[in-house]
Amino acid sequence: MASSHTGLEFDVLADHLALMLAQEDLVSIEKVIRDMSPSDLVDVLEREDPDDRAIIYRLLPREVAVEVFERFSPGMRADLLTGLRDEHVVGVFEHLDPDDRVSLVDELPATVSAKLFSGLSEKERALTAPILGYPSGTIGRHMSTEYVRLRPGMTPREAFDHVRASGDGAETVYLLMVTDDHRRLEGVVGMRDLIFALDGDSADGDSRDDDPAAEPITVRDLMKSPESVTASEDAEKAARRAVRTTHLVTPVVDEENRLIGILTVDDANRIIDRADEEDAARAGASEPLDRPYLITSVTTLVRSRIVWLLVLALSAILTVQVLEMFEDALATVVTLSLFIPLLTGTAGNTGSQAATTVTRALAVGEVRLRDTWKVAWREVRVGLTMGVLLGMIGAVVAGLVYGMDFGLIIGLTLVSICTIAATVGGIMPMVARAIKADPAVFSTPFISTFCDASGLIVYFLIAKAVLGI
């Protein structure tokens, strides 16, 4: 395989492929892409328009094509399928893992999905059906149903032979699930432990340590207590919990502790990465994109941003109303208006910092709803400390330029608004979680509005008290 390329090299390569496509030189294209790694192919294909991407993709060998397809985002997969001929579509869909198949179905029209499922083999349809039974957003929608299941009473030799016989199509065999006859999860056993146990377990099931009186070693002796997730759990929460176990695989069970699937650490990390991308986009007053920026339509980009802008614009009306309330003070001392951008910006930034920190802590399970008052008290102290530091600097600078009265006003205002903004910013994600809203969505517009309005009210009240206006 070729070594990894830089972004500039990918751009040059994409231009080169575009030229060969214009000349319909498919033989040369096939030679160029033949030795590229799947990750490099993904980077190149993401730079192509949908029609050219479909042409290049059809030139890939079947095994490479499936691996490349699995690395695309769900939106990219849906776009690619629309540009492929039916035989390519059916072939790719058949070779996808069941969980990847389901994530693709969520992006496709119902008629297209039904057509794809009708072309699946009976085996693949049976593996995919249980995943489709769980709502979008649950971890059951992301589990794999391809796993190896052992019985507690198996000897290491029997277990090893069972893995060899049935593990070829499994998602992984590094960690094996142990269940009873009713599929209830009893434990997990690592392949490493199983292999080492073979030394004390002969093919005919001799006792351990060559002692005829001893009981034979079984999987029950080797297995460990499982750390499982329930299929109906929120996908992000379950994925973060699975990653914290540091296991390569986490069992997925139903409400009665019956094993129904597994979650690999790779899939868990993908869920977390996607959730982090959503939070980052929404914290920046936008919606996450399902496709690379350059191939995302202008309409989609506008739709991802316009709602947020409308919400923030409407919330700004409250700020205007606050200014109208103190119009006389502004008319009397025009200098007060000079500090408004500084104070509203400081308040908004302080609130956003607190909200981002607490939202992250909620996501990774560092804080719970019962910790709301602890979070509030902590943010009060953080905001007060930052306010004092900024207030002293602001008081000195404003005092030297505009006089000590203005220095006192700016200093006291910064102390007040930093304390208020940090406290509100810390509490808002907790409130969002309590009402089952997305903290990133709920916090951003509220904090922006509240901090602007409350900051101005505090500012003008302090100014009127100090200046006597």
Short mmCIF file of N, CA and C in Angstrom, two decimals, residues 18-88:
data_model
loop_
_atom_site.label_atom_id
_atom_site.label_comp_id
_atom_site.label_asym_id
_atom_site.label_seq_id
_atom_site.Cartn_x
_atom_site.Cartn_y
_atom_site.Cartn_z
N ALA A 18 -9.62 13.78 -12.13
CA ALA A 18 -10.65 14.52 -12.87
C ALA A 18 -10.26 14.65 -14.35
N LEU A 19 -8.98 14.88 -14.58
CA LEU A 19 -8.50 14.98 -15.96
C LEU A 19 -8.66 13.65 -16.69
N MET A 20 -8.30 12.55 -16.04
CA MET A 20 -8.43 11.23 -16.65
C MET A 20 -9.90 10.87 -16.87
N LEU A 21 -10.78 11.31 -15.97
CA LEU A 21 -12.21 11.06 -16.16
C LEU A 21 -12.73 11.83 -17.36
N ALA A 22 -12.25 13.06 -17.53
CA ALA A 22 -12.67 13.85 -18.68
C ALA A 22 -12.24 13.18 -19.99
N GLN A 23 -11.08 12.49 -19.95
CA GLN A 23 -10.57 11.79 -21.12
C GLN A 23 -11.10 10.36 -21.22
N GLU A 24 -11.94 9.96 -20.24
CA GLU A 24 -12.51 8.60 -20.17
C GLU A 24 -11.42 7.53 -20.18
N ASP A 25 -10.31 7.86 -19.50
CA ASP A 25 -9.18 6.92 -19.42
C ASP A 25 -9.32 6.08 -18.15
N LEU A 26 -10.25 5.12 -18.17
CA LEU A 26 -10.53 4.31 -16.98
C LEU A 26 -9.39 3.37 -16.63
N VAL A 27 -8.64 2.94 -17.63
CA VAL A 27 -7.50 2.03 -17.37
C VAL A 27 -6.46 2.72 -16.51
N SER A 28 -6.15 3.96 -16.84
CA SER A 28 -5.16 4.71 -16.05
C SER A 28 -5.66 4.98 -14.63
N ILE A 29 -6.96 5.27 -14.53
CA ILE A 29 -7.54 5.50 -13.20
C ILE A 29 -7.40 4.25 -12.34
N GLU A 30 -7.69 3.10 -12.93
CA GLU A 30 -7.59 1.85 -12.19
C GLU A 30 -6.17 1.60 -11.71
N LYS A 31 -5.18 1.95 -12.52
CA LYS A 31 -3.78 1.78 -12.12
C LYS A 31 -3.43 2.71 -10.97
N VAL A 32 -3.96 3.93 -11.01
CA VAL A 32 -3.65 4.91 -9.97
C VAL A 32 -4.21 4.48 -8.61
N ILE A 33 -5.45 4.00 -8.60
CA ILE A 33 -6.12 3.69 -7.33
C ILE A 33 -5.80 2.29 -6.82
N ARG A 34 -5.19 1.45 -7.65
CA ARG A 34 -4.96 0.04 -7.28
C ARG A 34 -4.15 -0.11 -6.00
N ASP A 35 -3.10 0.69 -5.83
CA ASP A 35 -2.20 0.53 -4.68
C ASP A 35 -2.48 1.51 -3.55
N MET A 36 -3.60 2.20 -3.61
CA MET A 36 -3.92 3.15 -2.55
C MET A 36 -4.59 2.44 -1.38
N SER A 37 -4.32 2.92 -0.16
CA SER A 37 -4.96 2.35 1.03
C SER A 37 -6.41 2.80 1.09
N PRO A 38 -7.27 2.05 1.80
CA PRO A 38 -8.68 2.46 1.93
C PRO A 38 -8.85 3.87 2.50
N SER A 39 -8.04 4.23 3.50
CA SER A 39 -8.17 5.56 4.09
C SER A 39 -7.82 6.65 3.09
N ASP A 40 -6.79 6.41 2.24
CA ASP A 40 -6.44 7.39 1.21
C ASP A 40 -7.52 7.47 0.15
N LEU A 41 -8.11 6.33 -0.18
CA LEU A 41 -9.18 6.33 -1.17
C LEU A 41 -10.38 7.12 -0.69
N VAL A 42 -10.69 6.99 0.59
CA VAL A 42 -11.81 7.76 1.16
C VAL A 42 -11.54 9.26 1.02
N ASP A 43 -10.31 9.68 1.36
CA ASP A 43 -9.97 11.11 1.27
C ASP A 43 -10.07 11.62 -0.16
N VAL A 44 -9.65 10.80 -1.12
CA VAL A 44 -9.71 11.20 -2.52
C VAL A 44 -11.16 11.26 -3.01
N LEU A 45 -11.92 10.21 -2.70
CA LEU A 45 -13.30 10.15 -3.19
C LEU A 45 -14.17 11.25 -2.60
N GLU A 46 -13.87 11.68 -1.39
CA GLU A 46 -14.66 12.75 -0.77
C GLU A 46 -14.49 14.07 -1.52
N ARG A 47 -13.41 14.18 -2.30
CA ARG A 47 -13.16 15.41 -3.05
C ARG A 47 -13.82 15.41 -4.42
N GLU A 48 -14.38 14.28 -4.83
CA GLU A 48 -15.00 14.16 -6.14
C GLU A 48 -16.48 14.49 -6.08
N ASP A 49 -17.03 14.92 -7.23
CA ASP A 49 -18.48 15.11 -7.27
C ASP A 49 -19.15 13.74 -7.35
N PRO A 50 -20.45 13.64 -7.01
CA PRO A 50 -21.11 12.34 -6.90
C PRO A 50 -20.98 11.45 -8.13
N ASP A 51 -21.11 12.00 -9.34
CA ASP A 51 -21.04 11.17 -10.54
C ASP A 51 -19.65 10.59 -10.74
N ASP A 52 -18.61 11.42 -10.59
CA ASP A 52 -17.24 10.93 -10.75
C ASP A 52 -16.87 9.95 -9.65
N ARG A 53 -17.38 10.19 -8.43
CA ARG A 53 -17.10 9.29 -7.31
C ARG A 53 -17.64 7.89 -7.61
N ALA A 54 -18.83 7.82 -8.17
CA ALA A 54 -19.43 6.52 -8.48
C ALA A 54 -18.63 5.78 -9.55
N ILE A 55 -18.11 6.50 -10.54
CA ILE A 55 -17.31 5.86 -11.60
C ILE A 55 -16.03 5.28 -11.02
N ILE A 56 -15.32 6.08 -10.21
CA ILE A 56 -14.06 5.60 -9.60
C ILE A 56 -14.33 4.43 -8.67
N TYR A 57 -15.40 4.53 -7.90
CA TYR A 57 -15.70 3.47 -6.93
C TYR A 57 -15.95 2.14 -7.63
N ARG A 58 -16.60 2.15 -8.80
CA ARG A 58 -16.89 0.91 -9.52
C ARG A 58 -15.62 0.22 -10.02
N LEU A 59 -14.51 0.95 -10.07
CA LEU A 59 -13.26 0.36 -10.53
C LEU A 59 -12.48 -0.35 -9.41
N LEU A 60 -12.94 -0.20 -8.16
CA LEU A 60 -12.24 -0.82 -7.04
C LEU A 60 -12.54 -2.31 -6.95
N PRO A 61 -11.57 -3.11 -6.49
CA PRO A 61 -11.85 -4.53 -6.22
C PRO A 61 -12.93 -4.65 -5.16
N ARG A 62 -13.68 -5.77 -5.16
CA ARG A 62 -14.83 -5.93 -4.28
C ARG A 62 -14.44 -5.75 -2.81
N GLU A 63 -13.36 -6.39 -2.34
CA GLU A 63 -12.99 -6.32 -0.93
C GLU A 63 -12.63 -4.90 -0.52
N VAL A 64 -11.88 -4.21 -1.39
CA VAL A 64 -11.49 -2.83 -1.09
C VAL A 64 -12.71 -1.91 -1.13
N ALA A 65 -13.60 -2.15 -2.08
CA ALA A 65 -14.80 -1.32 -2.22
C ALA A 65 -15.66 -1.37 -0.95
N VAL A 66 -15.82 -2.57 -0.39
CA VAL A 66 -16.63 -2.72 0.82
C VAL A 66 -15.98 -1.99 1.98
N GLU A 67 -14.66 -2.12 2.13
CA GLU A 67 -13.97 -1.46 3.24
C GLU A 67 -14.03 0.06 3.11
N VAL A 68 -13.87 0.55 1.89
CA VAL A 68 -13.97 2.00 1.66
C VAL A 68 -15.38 2.49 1.97
N PHE A 69 -16.38 1.74 1.54
CA PHE A 69 -17.77 2.12 1.77
C PHE A 69 -18.08 2.21 3.25
N GLU A 70 -17.55 1.29 4.05
CA GLU A 70 -17.80 1.28 5.49
C GLU A 70 -17.20 2.49 6.18
N ARG A 71 -16.17 3.11 5.56
CA ARG A 71 -15.52 4.27 6.17
C ARG A 71 -16.22 5.58 5.83
N PHE A 72 -17.13 5.56 4.88
CA PHE A 72 -17.87 6.77 4.54
C PHE A 72 -18.88 7.10 5.63
N SER A 73 -19.25 8.37 5.72
CA SER A 73 -20.35 8.77 6.60
C SER A 73 -21.65 8.26 6.00
N PRO A 74 -22.71 8.10 6.83
CA PRO A 74 -23.99 7.62 6.29
C PRO A 74 -24.50 8.45 5.12
N GLY A 75 -24.33 9.77 5.19
CA GLY A 75 -24.78 10.61 4.09
C GLY A 75 -24.03 10.35 2.81
N MET A 76 -22.72 10.16 2.91
CA MET A 76 -21.90 9.85 1.74
C MET A 76 -22.29 8.50 1.15
N ARG A 77 -22.59 7.53 1.99
CA ARG A 77 -22.99 6.21 1.51
C ARG A 77 -24.27 6.31 0.69
N ALA A 78 -25.23 7.07 1.22
CA ALA A 78 -26.50 7.22 0.51
C ALA A 78 -26.29 7.89 -0.85
N ASP A 79 -25.44 8.91 -0.90
CA ASP A 79 -25.16 9.59 -2.17
C ASP A 79 -24.50 8.64 -3.16
N LEU A 80 -23.57 7.82 -2.67
CA LEU A 80 -22.85 6.92 -3.56
C LEU A 80 -23.78 5.86 -4.15
N LEU A 81 -24.68 5.34 -3.33
CA LEU A 81 -25.58 4.30 -3.82
C LEU A 81 -26.46 4.79 -4.97
N THR A 82 -26.84 6.06 -4.92
CA THR A 82 -27.69 6.59 -5.99
C THR A 82 -26.94 6.66 -7.32
N GLY A 83 -25.61 6.65 -7.28
CA GLY A 83 -24.83 6.72 -8.52
C GLY A 83 -24.32 5.38 -9.01
N LEU A 84 -24.62 4.30 -8.29
CA LEU A 84 -24.15 2.97 -8.68
C LEU A 84 -25.25 2.21 -9.41
N ARG A 85 -24.83 1.29 -10.26
CA ARG A 85 -25.80 0.41 -10.92
C ARG A 85 -26.32 -0.62 -9.92
N ASP A 86 -27.45 -1.22 -10.23
CA ASP A 86 -28.13 -2.12 -9.29
C ASP A 86 -27.24 -3.25 -8.81
N GLU A 87 -26.45 -3.85 -9.73
CA GLU A 87 -25.65 -5.00 -9.31
C GLU A 87 -24.57 -4.59 -8.32
N HIS A 88 -24.03 -3.38 -8.47
CA HIS A 88 -23.04 -2.90 -7.51
C HIS A 88 -23.69 -2.61 -6.16
#
